[in-house]
Short mmCIF file of C-alpha atoms in Angstrom, two decimals:
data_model
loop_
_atom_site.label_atom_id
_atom_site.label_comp_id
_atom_site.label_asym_id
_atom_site.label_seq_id
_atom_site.Cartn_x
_atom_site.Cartn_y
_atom_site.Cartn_z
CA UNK A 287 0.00 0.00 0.00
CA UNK A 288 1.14 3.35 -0.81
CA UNK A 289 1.42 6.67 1.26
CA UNK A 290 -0.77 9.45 0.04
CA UNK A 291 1.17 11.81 -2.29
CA UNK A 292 -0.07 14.84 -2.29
CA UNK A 293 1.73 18.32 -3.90
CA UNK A 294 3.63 21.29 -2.27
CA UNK A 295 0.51 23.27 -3.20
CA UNK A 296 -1.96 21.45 -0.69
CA UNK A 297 -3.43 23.48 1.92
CA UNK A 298 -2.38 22.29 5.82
CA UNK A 299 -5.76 21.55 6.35
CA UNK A 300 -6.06 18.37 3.66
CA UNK A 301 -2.66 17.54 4.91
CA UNK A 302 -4.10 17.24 8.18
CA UNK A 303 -7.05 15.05 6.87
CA UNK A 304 -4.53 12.86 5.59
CA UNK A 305 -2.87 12.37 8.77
CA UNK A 306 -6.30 11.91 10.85
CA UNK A 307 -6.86 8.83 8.48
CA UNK A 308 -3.17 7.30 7.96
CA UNK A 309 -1.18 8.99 10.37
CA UNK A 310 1.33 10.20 7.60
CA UNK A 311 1.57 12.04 4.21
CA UNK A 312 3.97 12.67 1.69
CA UNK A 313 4.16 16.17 0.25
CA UNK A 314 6.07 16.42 -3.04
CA UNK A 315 8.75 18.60 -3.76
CA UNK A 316 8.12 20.98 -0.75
CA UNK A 317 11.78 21.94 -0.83
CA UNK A 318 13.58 23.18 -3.42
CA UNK A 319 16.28 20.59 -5.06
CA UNK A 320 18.83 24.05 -4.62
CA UNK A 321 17.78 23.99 -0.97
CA UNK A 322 18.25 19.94 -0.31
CA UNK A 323 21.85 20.66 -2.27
CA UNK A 324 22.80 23.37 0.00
CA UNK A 325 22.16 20.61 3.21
CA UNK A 326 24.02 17.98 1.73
CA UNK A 327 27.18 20.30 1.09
CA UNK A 328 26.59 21.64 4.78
CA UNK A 329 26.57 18.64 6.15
CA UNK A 330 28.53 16.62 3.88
CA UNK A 331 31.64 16.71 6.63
CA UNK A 332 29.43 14.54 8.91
CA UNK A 333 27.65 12.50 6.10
CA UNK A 334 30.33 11.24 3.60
CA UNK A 335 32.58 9.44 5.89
CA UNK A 336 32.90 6.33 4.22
CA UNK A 337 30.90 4.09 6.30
CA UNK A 338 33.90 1.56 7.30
CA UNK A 339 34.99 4.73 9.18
CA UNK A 340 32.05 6.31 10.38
CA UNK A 341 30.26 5.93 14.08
CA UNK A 342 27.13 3.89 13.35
CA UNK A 343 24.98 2.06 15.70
CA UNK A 344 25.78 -0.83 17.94
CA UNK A 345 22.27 -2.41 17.53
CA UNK A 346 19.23 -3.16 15.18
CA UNK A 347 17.58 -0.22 16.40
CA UNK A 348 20.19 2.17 15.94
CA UNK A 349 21.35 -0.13 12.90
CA UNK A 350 24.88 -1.04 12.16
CA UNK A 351 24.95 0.34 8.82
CA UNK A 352 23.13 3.74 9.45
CA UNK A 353 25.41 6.90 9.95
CA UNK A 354 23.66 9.42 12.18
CA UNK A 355 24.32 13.08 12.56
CA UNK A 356 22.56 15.54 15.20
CA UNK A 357 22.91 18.87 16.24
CA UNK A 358 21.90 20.09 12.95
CA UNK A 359 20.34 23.32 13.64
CA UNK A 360 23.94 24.62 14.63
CA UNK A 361 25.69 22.36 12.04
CA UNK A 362 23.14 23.53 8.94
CA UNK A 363 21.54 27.10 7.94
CA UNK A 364 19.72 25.00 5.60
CA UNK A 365 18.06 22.92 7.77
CA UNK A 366 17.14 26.16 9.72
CA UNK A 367 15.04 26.60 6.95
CA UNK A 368 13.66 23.18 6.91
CA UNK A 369 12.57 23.36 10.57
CA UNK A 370 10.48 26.80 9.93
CA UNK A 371 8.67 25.49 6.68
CA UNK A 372 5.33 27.64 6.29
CA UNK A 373 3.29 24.55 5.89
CA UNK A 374 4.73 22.17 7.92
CA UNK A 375 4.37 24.76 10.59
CA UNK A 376 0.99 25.36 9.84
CA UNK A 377 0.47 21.80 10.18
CA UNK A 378 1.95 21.89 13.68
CA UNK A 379 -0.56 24.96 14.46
CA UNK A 380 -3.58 22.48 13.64
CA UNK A 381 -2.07 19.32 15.30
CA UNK A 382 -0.07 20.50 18.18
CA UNK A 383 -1.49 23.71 18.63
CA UNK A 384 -4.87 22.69 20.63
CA UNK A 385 -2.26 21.20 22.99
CA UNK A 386 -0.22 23.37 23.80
CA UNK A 387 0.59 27.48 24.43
CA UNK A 388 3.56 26.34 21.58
CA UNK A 389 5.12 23.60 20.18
CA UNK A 390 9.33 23.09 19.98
CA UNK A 391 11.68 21.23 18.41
CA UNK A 392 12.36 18.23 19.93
CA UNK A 393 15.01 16.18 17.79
CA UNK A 394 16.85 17.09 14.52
CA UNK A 395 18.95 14.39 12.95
CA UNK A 396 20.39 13.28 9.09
CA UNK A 397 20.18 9.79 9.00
CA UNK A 398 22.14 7.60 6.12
CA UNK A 399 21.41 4.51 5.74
CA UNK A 400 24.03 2.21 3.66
CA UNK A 401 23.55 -0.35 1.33
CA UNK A 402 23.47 -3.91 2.99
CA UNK A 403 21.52 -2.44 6.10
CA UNK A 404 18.43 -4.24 7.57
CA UNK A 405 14.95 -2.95 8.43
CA UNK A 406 15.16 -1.30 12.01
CA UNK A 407 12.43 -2.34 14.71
CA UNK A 408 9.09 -0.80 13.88
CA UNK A 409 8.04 1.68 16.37
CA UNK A 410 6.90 4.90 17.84
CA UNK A 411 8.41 7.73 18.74
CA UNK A 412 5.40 8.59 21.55
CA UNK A 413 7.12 5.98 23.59
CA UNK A 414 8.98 7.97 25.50
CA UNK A 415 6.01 9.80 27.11
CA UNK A 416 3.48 7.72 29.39
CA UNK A 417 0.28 8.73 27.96
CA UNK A 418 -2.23 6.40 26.31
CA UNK A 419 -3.00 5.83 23.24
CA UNK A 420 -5.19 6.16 20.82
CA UNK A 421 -5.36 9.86 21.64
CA UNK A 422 -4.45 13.47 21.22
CA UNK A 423 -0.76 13.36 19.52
CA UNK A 424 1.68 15.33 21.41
CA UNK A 425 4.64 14.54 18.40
CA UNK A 426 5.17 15.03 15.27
CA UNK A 427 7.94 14.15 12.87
CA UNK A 428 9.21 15.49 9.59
CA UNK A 429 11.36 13.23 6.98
CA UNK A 430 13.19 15.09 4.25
CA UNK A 431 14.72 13.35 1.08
CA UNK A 432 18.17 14.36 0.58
CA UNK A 433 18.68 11.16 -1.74
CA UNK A 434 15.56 9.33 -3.33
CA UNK A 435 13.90 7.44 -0.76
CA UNK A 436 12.61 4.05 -2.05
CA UNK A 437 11.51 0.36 -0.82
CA UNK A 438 14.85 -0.81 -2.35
CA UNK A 439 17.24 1.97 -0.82
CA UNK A 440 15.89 2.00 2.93
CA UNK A 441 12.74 4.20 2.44
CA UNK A 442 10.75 4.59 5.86
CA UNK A 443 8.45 1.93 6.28
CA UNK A 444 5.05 3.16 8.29
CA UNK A 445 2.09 0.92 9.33
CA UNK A 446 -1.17 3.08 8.19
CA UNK A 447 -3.52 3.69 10.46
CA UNK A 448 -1.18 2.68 13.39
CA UNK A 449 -1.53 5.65 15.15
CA UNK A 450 -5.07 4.71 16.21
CA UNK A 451 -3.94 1.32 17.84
CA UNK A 452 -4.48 0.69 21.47
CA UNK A 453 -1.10 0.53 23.22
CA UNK A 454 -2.14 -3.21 23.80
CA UNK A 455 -1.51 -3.63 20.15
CA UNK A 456 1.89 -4.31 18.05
CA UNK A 457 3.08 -4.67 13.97
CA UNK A 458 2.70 -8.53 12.67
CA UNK A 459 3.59 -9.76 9.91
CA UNK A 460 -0.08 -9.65 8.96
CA UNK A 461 -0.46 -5.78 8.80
CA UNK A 462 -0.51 -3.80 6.16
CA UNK A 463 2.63 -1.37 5.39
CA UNK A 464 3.77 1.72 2.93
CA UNK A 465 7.03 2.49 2.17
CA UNK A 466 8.01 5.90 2.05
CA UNK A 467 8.63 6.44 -1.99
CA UNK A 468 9.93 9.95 -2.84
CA UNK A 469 12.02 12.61 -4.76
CA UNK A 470 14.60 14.69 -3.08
CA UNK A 471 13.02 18.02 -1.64
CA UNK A 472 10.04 16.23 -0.80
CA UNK A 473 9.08 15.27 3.05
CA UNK A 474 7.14 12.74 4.44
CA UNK A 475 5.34 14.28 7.62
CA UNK A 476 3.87 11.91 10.16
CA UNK A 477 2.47 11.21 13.89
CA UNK A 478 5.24 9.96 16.31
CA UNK A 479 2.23 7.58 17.25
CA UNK A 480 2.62 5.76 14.24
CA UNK A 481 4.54 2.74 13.87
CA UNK A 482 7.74 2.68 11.40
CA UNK A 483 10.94 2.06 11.23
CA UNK A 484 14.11 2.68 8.71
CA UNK A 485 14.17 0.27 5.54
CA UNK A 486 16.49 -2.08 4.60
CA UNK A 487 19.12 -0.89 1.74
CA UNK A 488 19.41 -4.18 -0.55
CA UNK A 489 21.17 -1.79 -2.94
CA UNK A 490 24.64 -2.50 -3.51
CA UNK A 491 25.92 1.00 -4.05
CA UNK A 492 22.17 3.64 -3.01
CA UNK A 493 22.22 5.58 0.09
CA UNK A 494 19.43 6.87 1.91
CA UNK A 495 19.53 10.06 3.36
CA UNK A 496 16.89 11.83 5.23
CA UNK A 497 16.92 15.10 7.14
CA UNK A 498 14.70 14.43 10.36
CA UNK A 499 13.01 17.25 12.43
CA UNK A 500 10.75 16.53 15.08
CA UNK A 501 7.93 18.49 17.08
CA UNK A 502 6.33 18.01 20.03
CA UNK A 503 4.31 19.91 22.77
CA UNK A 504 6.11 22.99 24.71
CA UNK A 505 5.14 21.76 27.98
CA UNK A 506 7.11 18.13 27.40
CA UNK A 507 10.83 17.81 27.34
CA UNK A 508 12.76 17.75 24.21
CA UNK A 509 14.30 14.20 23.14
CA UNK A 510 17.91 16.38 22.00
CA UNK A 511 19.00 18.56 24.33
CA UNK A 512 18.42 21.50 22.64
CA UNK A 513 20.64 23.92 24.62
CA UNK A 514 23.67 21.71 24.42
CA UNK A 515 23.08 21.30 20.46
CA UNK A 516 22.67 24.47 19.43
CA UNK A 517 24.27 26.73 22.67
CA UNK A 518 23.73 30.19 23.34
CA UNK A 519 26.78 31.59 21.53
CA UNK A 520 25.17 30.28 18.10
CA UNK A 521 21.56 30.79 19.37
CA UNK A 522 21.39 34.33 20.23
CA UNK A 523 22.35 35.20 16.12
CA UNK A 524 19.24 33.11 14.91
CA UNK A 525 15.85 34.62 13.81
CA UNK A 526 13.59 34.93 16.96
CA UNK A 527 10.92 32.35 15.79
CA UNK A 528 13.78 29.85 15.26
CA UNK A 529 15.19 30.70 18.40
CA UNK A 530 12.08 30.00 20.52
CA UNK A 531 11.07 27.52 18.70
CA UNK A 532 14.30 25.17 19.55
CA UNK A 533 13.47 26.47 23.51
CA UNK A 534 15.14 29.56 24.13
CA UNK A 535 11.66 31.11 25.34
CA UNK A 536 9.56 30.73 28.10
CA UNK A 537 5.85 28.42 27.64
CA UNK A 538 2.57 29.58 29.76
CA UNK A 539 2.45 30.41 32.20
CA UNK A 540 5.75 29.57 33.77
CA UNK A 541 7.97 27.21 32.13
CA UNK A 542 11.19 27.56 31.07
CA UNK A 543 12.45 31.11 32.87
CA UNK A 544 15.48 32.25 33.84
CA UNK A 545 16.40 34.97 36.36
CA UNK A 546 12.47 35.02 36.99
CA UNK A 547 11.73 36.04 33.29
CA UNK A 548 11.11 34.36 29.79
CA UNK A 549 14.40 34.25 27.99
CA UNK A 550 12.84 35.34 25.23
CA UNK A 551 13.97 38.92 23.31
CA UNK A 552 10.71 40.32 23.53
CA UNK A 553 7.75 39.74 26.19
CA UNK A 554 5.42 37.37 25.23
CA UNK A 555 7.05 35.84 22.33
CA UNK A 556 6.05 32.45 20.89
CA UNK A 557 2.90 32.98 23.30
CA UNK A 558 -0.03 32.63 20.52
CA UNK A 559 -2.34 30.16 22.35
CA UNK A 560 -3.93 29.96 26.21
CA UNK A 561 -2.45 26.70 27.48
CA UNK A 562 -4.71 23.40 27.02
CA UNK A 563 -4.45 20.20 28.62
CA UNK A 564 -6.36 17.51 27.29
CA UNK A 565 -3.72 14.75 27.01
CA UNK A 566 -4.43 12.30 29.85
CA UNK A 567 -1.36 9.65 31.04
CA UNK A 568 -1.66 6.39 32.47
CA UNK A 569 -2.31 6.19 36.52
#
């Protein structure tokens, strides 16, 4: 089964439609190929290590042929740009928002995964945070093509639907699965309830790169430590919106301050919403 493709043009309110009834969507060609080229040459330092030599991961999970890169809001002016997409972050506004006084960044990672690399354990990136599911989604996560992702290369494989499982319930064999198929520039956006995993590359000479960014609710803590990734000294040049949005501002009422005040530039900033909590944990 196939993701649902649907062009840069499409408003962030079919988007969302999309990912009430599959818990992903792929938006072509979001990002300009110019763009995508001006990441890869940023972060090419980090990303064309042959892999023999590079730090990969000691486990299925992390894979042990799958480079990964973080930090990438101080490593990457082009992924700035990524993060602060219009649409994606008018997405976030219709998903997130309700949730929340405002949403953050909560991870930001390239991820390159080499020929001869198995699928990685399906799962969701809402484990971290004790609250039940199905139900409001407090994370969201964007995948950007740097390479062509496809089924033979290592594309993202995602279980449809997934995100409206009970926790009770886990991927068999018997479910149904996409794999994420697309162009560089383009970005597949989907619920950190939903069940996926990396590919496997049975390639003998494709990559697969993909620029993650991740979302989730200002009130929950961020799964990269923001301020040690991107520290003051380069966070205090950034544009304001960037710069709250990766933490350095205060979320209703009192959360985050420093010195008894929000950190942010200017009173009030990043404070568009009154604060909402509808999410419900476990016990």
């Amino acid at each position: 089964m196939p993701l649902e493709s649907v062009p840069a043009t499409a408003t962030a309110k079919r988007l969302v439609e999309v990912l009430e009834r599959d818990g992903a969507v792929i938006v072509e060609g979001l990002a300009a190929p110019a763009a995508m080229r001006r990441i890869g040459d940023e972060l090419a330092p980090w990303l064309t290590l042959p892999i023999e030599k590079s730090p990969l991961g000691n486990d299925r999970f992390k894979g042990m042929k799958t480079l990964r890169t973080s930090s990438l809001i101080a490593k990457s002016p082009g992924c700035r740009d990524l993060a602060t997409t219009p649409r994606v972050l008018e997405v976030l506004d219709r998903v997130l928002g309700p949730q929340c006084a405002t949403y953050q960044l909560s991870w930001t990672q390239a991820i390159r995964i080499a020929p001869g690399e198995v699928a990685q354990v399906a799962h969701r990136d809402t484990n971290m945070y004790p609250f039940a599911r199905p139900g409001p989604e407090c994370f969201v996560n964007t995948i950007w093509a740097l390479t062509e992702f496809t089924k033979e290369n290592g594309g993202t494989v995602v279980y449809p639907g997934s995100h409206l499982w009970s926790d009770a319930r886990v991927p068999t064999p018997d479910d149904e699965v996409a794999h994420v198929e697309m162009a560089p520039g383009s970005v597949v956006i989907y619920y950190g309830s939903v069940f996926h995993g990396g590919g496997a590359n049975v390639t003998s000479d494709r990559d697969r790169i993909g620029i993650g960014l991740a979302y989730t609710l200002g009130w929950l803590r961020q799964e990269e430590n923001q301020y040690l990734a991107c520290p003051p000294e380069i966070a205090r040049d950034l544009p304001e919106a960037l710069r709250a949005l990766i933490g350095y501002a205060g979320h209703y009422p009192f959360l985050g301050w420093h010195e008894g005040a929000d950190p942010a530039l200017h009173k009030g900033a990043g404070q568009r919403r009154k604060y909402a909590t509808s999410l419900k944990g476990r016990g």
